Amino acid sequence: MSGRDVVLVGCGRLGSAILEGWLKTGAVPPERLIVLTPSPKPASEMARASGGRVNPPLDQLASAGAVVIAVKPAIWRAALAPLLPHLAPDAVMVSVMAGVSVAATSEGSGGRAVVRLMPTTAVAQARGVAALWTDDANAAAVGRALFAPIADLVELADEADLHAATAVSGCAPAFVQAFVLALAEAGAAKGLSLDASLKLARGALRSAAATAETGEPLEALIDRVASPGGVTRAGLDAMASGGVSDLAAAAVEAAIRRSREIG
Ligand SMILES: NC(=O)c1ccc[n+]([C@@H]2O[C@H](COP(=O)([O-])OP(=O)(O)OC[C@H]3O[C@@H](n4cnc5c(N)ncnc54)[C@H](OP(=O)(O)O)[C@@H]3O)[C@@H](O)[C@H]2O)c1
């Protein structure tokens, strides 16, 4: 793929985040970028200003080595159909769509090789995480080249694992934020102003993220804050007896079920 163009189809929430990550890191040089988007977006305009091509004539797709499909699963076939006659047979399809299998994507793209990734939108800051699966070694190399600079990559053993990976990474920022919001509301119920409680809880989330970035085991990070018999340990014990593990399992289970339904 080295030296070949990269096409991004779709510049919505995730497509824009990917584009921002590439522009920030230089993982894809702007002059090799082709962005296809029905309406202009801040990220597509940023790409254009940096030398990228936005909605160029489709014959320019002939030199593309990779096509990143970042549209909704319901419309990907319609979005891809007009592009296919212009693509080289060896262009790799890089799908970030939830629930659409490698087999279906390959069948809908003229039998081309496919790699699936499930990234978080923190790829915009080059601090995302992404699960990757493919059965094609070249497609895997393309997926790594595009996403390793903007995300921690976790390569899965089985395509079916993408459902659980989606729950544990793609959905999880919202799960964690929902918990932090509940903490802030609990603090407000105990007398803090809601504003103060929200500010404190957001700060705690930022602190948790910063220490998690060190790569130390989560158990060690927890133990560092929670000394035996202390205040944090009392709260953790209450969480355990309140069923925090069951709650996490239920959230993951429901997300997996919905991911399977969409696919
Ligand atoms: N958001 C996430 O955190 C996340 C995480 C993992 C995976 N995903 C996957 O990423 C994909 C996109 O999700 P999203 O949240 O980014 O959705 P989104 O914000 O709705 O973006 C989809 C984009 O597709 C564009 N589009 C529609 N038709 C198109 C066409 N023919 N050619 C090119 N672009 C076209 C739309 O353009 P207009 O705005 O101009 O209509 C829209 O901006 C989905 O398949 C989803 O499963 C998302």
Coordinates of C-alpha atoms and ligand atoms in Angstrom, one line a residue:
M1 CA 0.0 0.0 0.0
S2 CA 3.0 2.2 0.5
G3 CA 2.8 5.3 -1.5
R4 CA -0.8 4.7 -2.7
D5 CA -3.8 6.9 -2.0
V6 CA -6.2 6.2 0.8
V7 CA -9.9 6.9 0.3
L8 CA -12.2 7.7 3.2
V9 CA -15.8 7.1 2.5
G10 CA -17.9 9.0 5.1
C11 CA -16.9 11.9 7.3
G12 CA -19.4 11.6 10.1
R13 CA -18.5 11.2 13.8
L14 CA -16.0 8.3 13.3
G15 CA -14.8 9.2 9.8
S16 CA -14.0 12.8 11.0
A17 CA -12.2 11.4 14.0
I18 CA -10.1 9.1 11.9
L19 CA -9.3 11.9 9.5
E20 CA -8.3 14.2 12.4
G21 CA -6.0 11.5 13.7
W22 CA -4.3 11.0 10.4
L23 CA -3.8 14.8 9.9
K24 CA -2.5 15.2 13.4
T25 CA 0.0 12.3 13.2
G26 CA 0.8 12.5 9.4
A27 CA 0.0 8.7 9.3
V28 CA -1.5 9.3 5.9
P29 CA 0.1 12.3 4.1
P30 CA -2.6 14.8 3.1
E31 CA -1.7 14.6 -0.6
R32 CA -2.6 10.9 -0.6
L33 CA -6.0 11.5 1.0
I34 CA -9.2 11.3 -0.9
V35 CA -12.3 12.1 1.2
L36 CA -15.8 11.3 -0.1
T37 CA -18.5 13.1 1.8
P38 CA -22.0 14.3 0.7
S39 CA -21.7 17.4 2.8
P40 CA -18.6 19.4 3.9
K41 CA -17.4 18.8 7.5
P42 CA -14.8 20.6 9.6
A43 CA -12.5 17.6 9.3
S44 CA -12.9 17.3 5.5
E45 CA -12.3 21.1 5.1
M46 CA -9.2 20.7 7.3
A47 CA -8.0 17.9 5.0
R48 CA -8.7 20.0 1.9
A49 CA -6.7 22.9 3.5
S50 CA -3.8 20.6 4.1
G51 CA -3.7 19.4 0.4
G52 CA -6.2 16.5 0.6
R53 CA -8.8 15.9 -2.2
V54 CA -12.4 16.1 -1.2
N55 CA -14.9 14.6 -3.7
P56 CA -12.5 14.6 -6.6
P57 CA -13.5 13.0 -10.0
L58 CA -13.9 9.3 -9.4
D59 CA -11.2 8.3 -11.9
Q60 CA -8.7 9.5 -9.2
L61 CA -9.7 6.4 -7.1
A62 CA -7.7 4.2 -9.5
S63 CA -4.5 4.8 -7.6
A64 CA -6.0 4.0 -4.1
G65 CA -4.5 1.1 -2.1
A66 CA -7.1 1.3 0.7
V67 CA -10.8 2.4 1.0
V68 CA -11.9 3.1 4.5
I69 CA -15.7 2.5 4.8
A70 CA -17.1 4.8 7.5
V71 CA -20.7 5.1 6.6
K72 CA -23.7 3.6 8.4
P73 CA -24.1 -0.2 7.9
A74 CA -27.6 0.4 6.3
I75 CA -26.2 2.3 3.3
W76 CA -22.7 1.0 2.6
R77 CA -23.7 -1.0 -0.5
A78 CA -25.3 2.1 -2.1
A79 CA -22.3 4.2 -1.1
L80 CA -19.7 1.8 -2.5
A81 CA -21.5 0.8 -5.7
P82 CA -20.6 3.9 -7.8
L83 CA -16.9 3.6 -6.6
L84 CA -16.3 0.0 -7.4
P85 CA -15.7 0.4 -11.2
H86 CA -13.0 2.9 -10.5
L87 CA -11.0 0.9 -7.9
A88 CA -8.0 -1.3 -8.6
P89 CA -8.7 -5.0 -8.0
D90 CA -6.1 -5.1 -5.2
A91 CA -7.5 -2.1 -3.3
V92 CA -8.1 -3.2 0.3
M93 CA -11.5 -2.5 1.9
V94 CA -11.0 -1.2 5.5
S95 CA -14.4 -1.4 7.2
V96 CA -15.1 0.3 10.5
M97 CA -18.7 -0.6 10.3
A98 CA -20.3 -2.3 13.3
G99 CA -21.8 -5.7 12.5
V100 CA -21.0 -6.1 8.7
S101 CA -19.0 -9.2 8.2
V102 CA -15.8 -9.5 6.2
A103 CA -17.6 -12.0 3.9
A104 CA -20.5 -9.6 3.2
T105 CA -18.1 -6.7 2.7
S106 CA -15.9 -8.6 0.3
E107 CA -18.9 -9.9 -1.6
G108 CA -20.3 -6.4 -1.9
S109 CA -16.9 -5.0 -3.1
G110 CA -16.2 -7.3 -6.0
G111 CA -14.3 -9.9 -3.9
R112 CA -11.7 -7.5 -2.7
A113 CA -9.7 -8.2 0.5
V114 CA -11.3 -6.8 3.7
V115 CA -10.0 -5.9 7.1
R116 CA -12.4 -4.9 9.9
L117 CA -11.6 -2.5 12.7
M118 CA -13.7 -1.3 15.6
P119 CA -12.0 2.0 16.7
T120 CA -13.0 4.5 19.4
T121 CA -13.4 8.2 18.4
A122 CA -10.3 9.0 20.5
V123 CA -8.4 8.2 17.3
A124 CA -9.0 11.9 16.7
Q125 CA -6.4 12.6 19.4
A126 CA -4.3 9.6 18.3
R127 CA -5.2 8.0 21.6
G128 CA -7.9 5.6 20.5
V129 CA -8.1 1.8 20.8
A130 CA -9.2 -0.5 18.0
A131 CA -9.9 -4.2 17.6
L132 CA -8.8 -5.6 14.3
W133 CA -9.8 -8.8 12.5
T134 CA -9.2 -10.2 9.0
D135 CA -8.4 -13.5 7.4
D136 CA -6.0 -11.8 4.9
A137 CA -2.4 -11.0 5.7
N138 CA -2.1 -8.1 3.3
A139 CA -5.3 -6.6 4.5
A140 CA -4.1 -6.9 8.1
A141 CA -0.9 -5.0 7.2
V142 CA -3.0 -2.2 5.6
G143 CA -5.2 -2.0 8.6
R144 CA -2.2 -1.8 10.9
A145 CA -0.5 0.9 8.8
L146 CA -3.6 3.1 8.9
F147 CA -4.6 2.6 12.5
A148 CA -1.5 1.8 14.6
P149 CA -0.5 5.5 14.5
I150 CA -3.8 6.6 16.0
A151 CA -4.9 3.7 18.2
D152 CA -3.7 0.8 20.4
L153 CA -4.4 -2.2 18.2
V154 CA -5.8 -5.4 19.6
E155 CA -5.8 -8.2 17.0
L156 CA -8.6 -10.7 17.6
A157 CA -8.5 -14.4 17.0
D158 CA -12.0 -14.7 15.7
E159 CA -14.4 -12.4 13.8
A160 CA -17.2 -13.2 16.2
D161 CA -15.1 -11.6 19.0
L162 CA -15.7 -8.2 17.3
H163 CA -19.1 -8.0 19.0
A164 CA -17.6 -8.3 22.5
A165 CA -14.7 -6.0 21.5
T166 CA -17.3 -3.4 20.4
A167 CA -19.0 -3.6 23.8
V168 CA -15.8 -3.4 25.8
S169 CA -14.1 -0.6 23.8
G170 CA -16.4 1.2 21.3
C171 CA -19.3 1.4 23.7
A172 CA -17.4 1.5 26.9
P173 CA -16.5 5.2 27.0
A174 CA -20.2 5.9 27.3
F175 CA -20.6 3.2 29.9
V176 CA -17.8 4.7 32.0
Q177 CA -19.2 8.3 31.5
A178 CA -22.6 7.1 32.6
F179 CA -21.1 5.8 35.8
V180 CA -19.2 9.0 36.4
L181 CA -22.5 11.0 35.9
A182 CA -24.2 8.7 38.4
L183 CA -21.4 9.4 40.9
A184 CA -21.7 13.1 40.4
E185 CA -25.5 12.8 41.0
A186 CA -24.9 10.8 44.1
G187 CA -22.4 13.5 45.3
A188 CA -25.1 16.1 44.7
A189 CA -27.6 14.1 46.6
K190 CA -25.2 14.2 49.6
G191 CA -25.1 18.0 49.6
L192 CA -22.6 19.1 47.0
S193 CA -23.9 21.5 44.3
L194 CA -24.4 19.6 41.1
D195 CA -21.9 21.9 39.3
A196 CA -19.2 21.2 41.9
S197 CA -20.0 17.5 42.0
L198 CA -19.8 17.2 38.2
K199 CA -16.5 19.1 38.1
L200 CA -15.1 16.8 40.8
A201 CA -16.3 13.6 39.1
R202 CA -15.0 14.7 35.6
G203 CA -11.7 15.4 37.3
A204 CA -11.7 12.0 38.8
L205 CA -12.4 10.5 35.4
R206 CA -9.4 12.4 33.9
S207 CA -7.2 11.2 36.8
A208 CA -8.3 7.6 36.3
A209 CA -7.6 7.9 32.6
A210 CA -4.1 9.4 33.2
T211 CA -3.1 6.7 35.6
A212 CA -4.5 4.0 33.3
E213 CA -2.3 5.4 30.5
T214 CA 0.8 4.2 32.5
G215 CA -0.1 0.6 31.5
E216 CA 0.1 -0.6 35.1
P217 CA -2.4 -3.4 35.9
L218 CA -5.8 -2.0 36.9
E219 CA -5.8 -4.0 40.2
A220 CA -2.5 -2.3 41.2
L221 CA -4.0 1.1 40.4
I222 CA -7.0 0.4 42.5
D223 CA -4.9 -0.9 45.4
R224 CA -2.8 2.3 45.3
V225 CA -5.9 4.4 46.0
A226 CA -7.7 1.9 48.3
S227 CA -5.8 1.2 51.5
P228 CA -7.2 -1.6 53.7
G229 CA -9.9 -0.3 56.0
G230 CA -9.9 3.1 54.3
V231 CA -12.5 5.3 52.7
T232 CA -12.1 4.1 49.1
R233 CA -12.1 0.4 50.2
A234 CA -15.5 1.0 51.9
G235 CA -16.9 2.4 48.7
L236 CA -15.4 -0.5 46.6
D237 CA -16.9 -3.0 49.0
A238 CA -20.3 -1.3 48.6
M239 CA -19.9 -1.5 44.8
A240 CA -19.1 -5.2 45.0
S241 CA -22.1 -6.0 47.2
G242 CA -24.3 -3.8 45.0
G243 CA -23.4 -5.9 42.0
V244 CA -21.0 -3.8 39.9
S245 CA -19.7 -6.9 38.1
D246 CA -23.3 -8.0 37.2
L247 CA -24.0 -4.5 36.0
A248 CA -20.9 -4.5 33.7
A249 CA -21.8 -8.0 32.5
A250 CA -25.4 -6.9 31.7
A251 CA -24.1 -3.8 29.7
V252 CA -21.7 -6.0 27.7
E253 CA -24.3 -8.7 27.1
A254 CA -26.9 -6.2 25.9
A255 CA -24.4 -4.4 23.6
I256 CA -23.3 -7.8 22.1
R257 CA -27.0 -8.8 21.5
R258 CA -27.7 -5.4 19.8
S259 CA -24.5 -5.7 17.7
R260 CA -25.5 -9.1 16.5
E261 CA -29.0 -7.9 15.6
I262 CA -27.6 -5.0 13.6
G263 CA -25.3 -7.3 11.7
Ligands
LIG1 N1 -19.4 6.8 16.2 C1 -18.6 5.8 16.7 O1 -18.1 6.0 17.9 C2 -18.3 4.5 16.0 C3 -17.5 3.6 16.6 C4 -17.2 2.4 15.9 C5 -17.7 2.2 14.7 N2 -18.6 3.1 14.1 C6 -19.1 2.8 12.8 O2 -18.8 3.9 11.9 C7 -19.7 4.0 10.9 C8 -20.1 5.5 10.9 O3 -20.7 5.8 12.1 P1 -20.8 7.4 12.6 O4 -21.2 7.3 14.0 O5 -19.6 8.1 12.1 O6 -22.1 7.8 11.7 P2 -22.4 9.2 11.1 O7 -21.9 10.3 12.1 O8 -23.9 9.2 10.8 O9 -21.6 9.3 9.8 C9 -21.9 8.7 8.6 C10 -21.5 9.6 7.5 O10 -21.7 8.9 6.3 C11 -21.9 9.9 5.3 N3 -22.5 9.4 4.1 C12 -23.8 9.1 3.8 N4 -23.8 8.6 2.5 C13 -22.6 8.6 2.0 C14 -22.0 8.3 0.7 N5 -22.7 7.8 -0.3 N6 -20.7 8.5 0.6 C15 -19.9 9.0 1.6 N7 -20.4 9.3 2.8 C16 -21.7 9.2 3.0 C17 -22.8 10.9 6.0 O11 -22.7 12.2 5.4 P3 -23.7 13.4 5.6 O12 -23.4 13.8 7.0 O13 -23.2 14.4 4.7 O14 -25.1 12.9 5.4 C18 -22.3 10.9 7.4 O15 -21.5 12.0 7.7 C19 -20.9 3.1 11.2 O16 -20.9 2.0 10.4 C20 -20.6 2.7 12.7 O17 -21.0 1.4 12.9 C21 -18.9 4.2 14.7

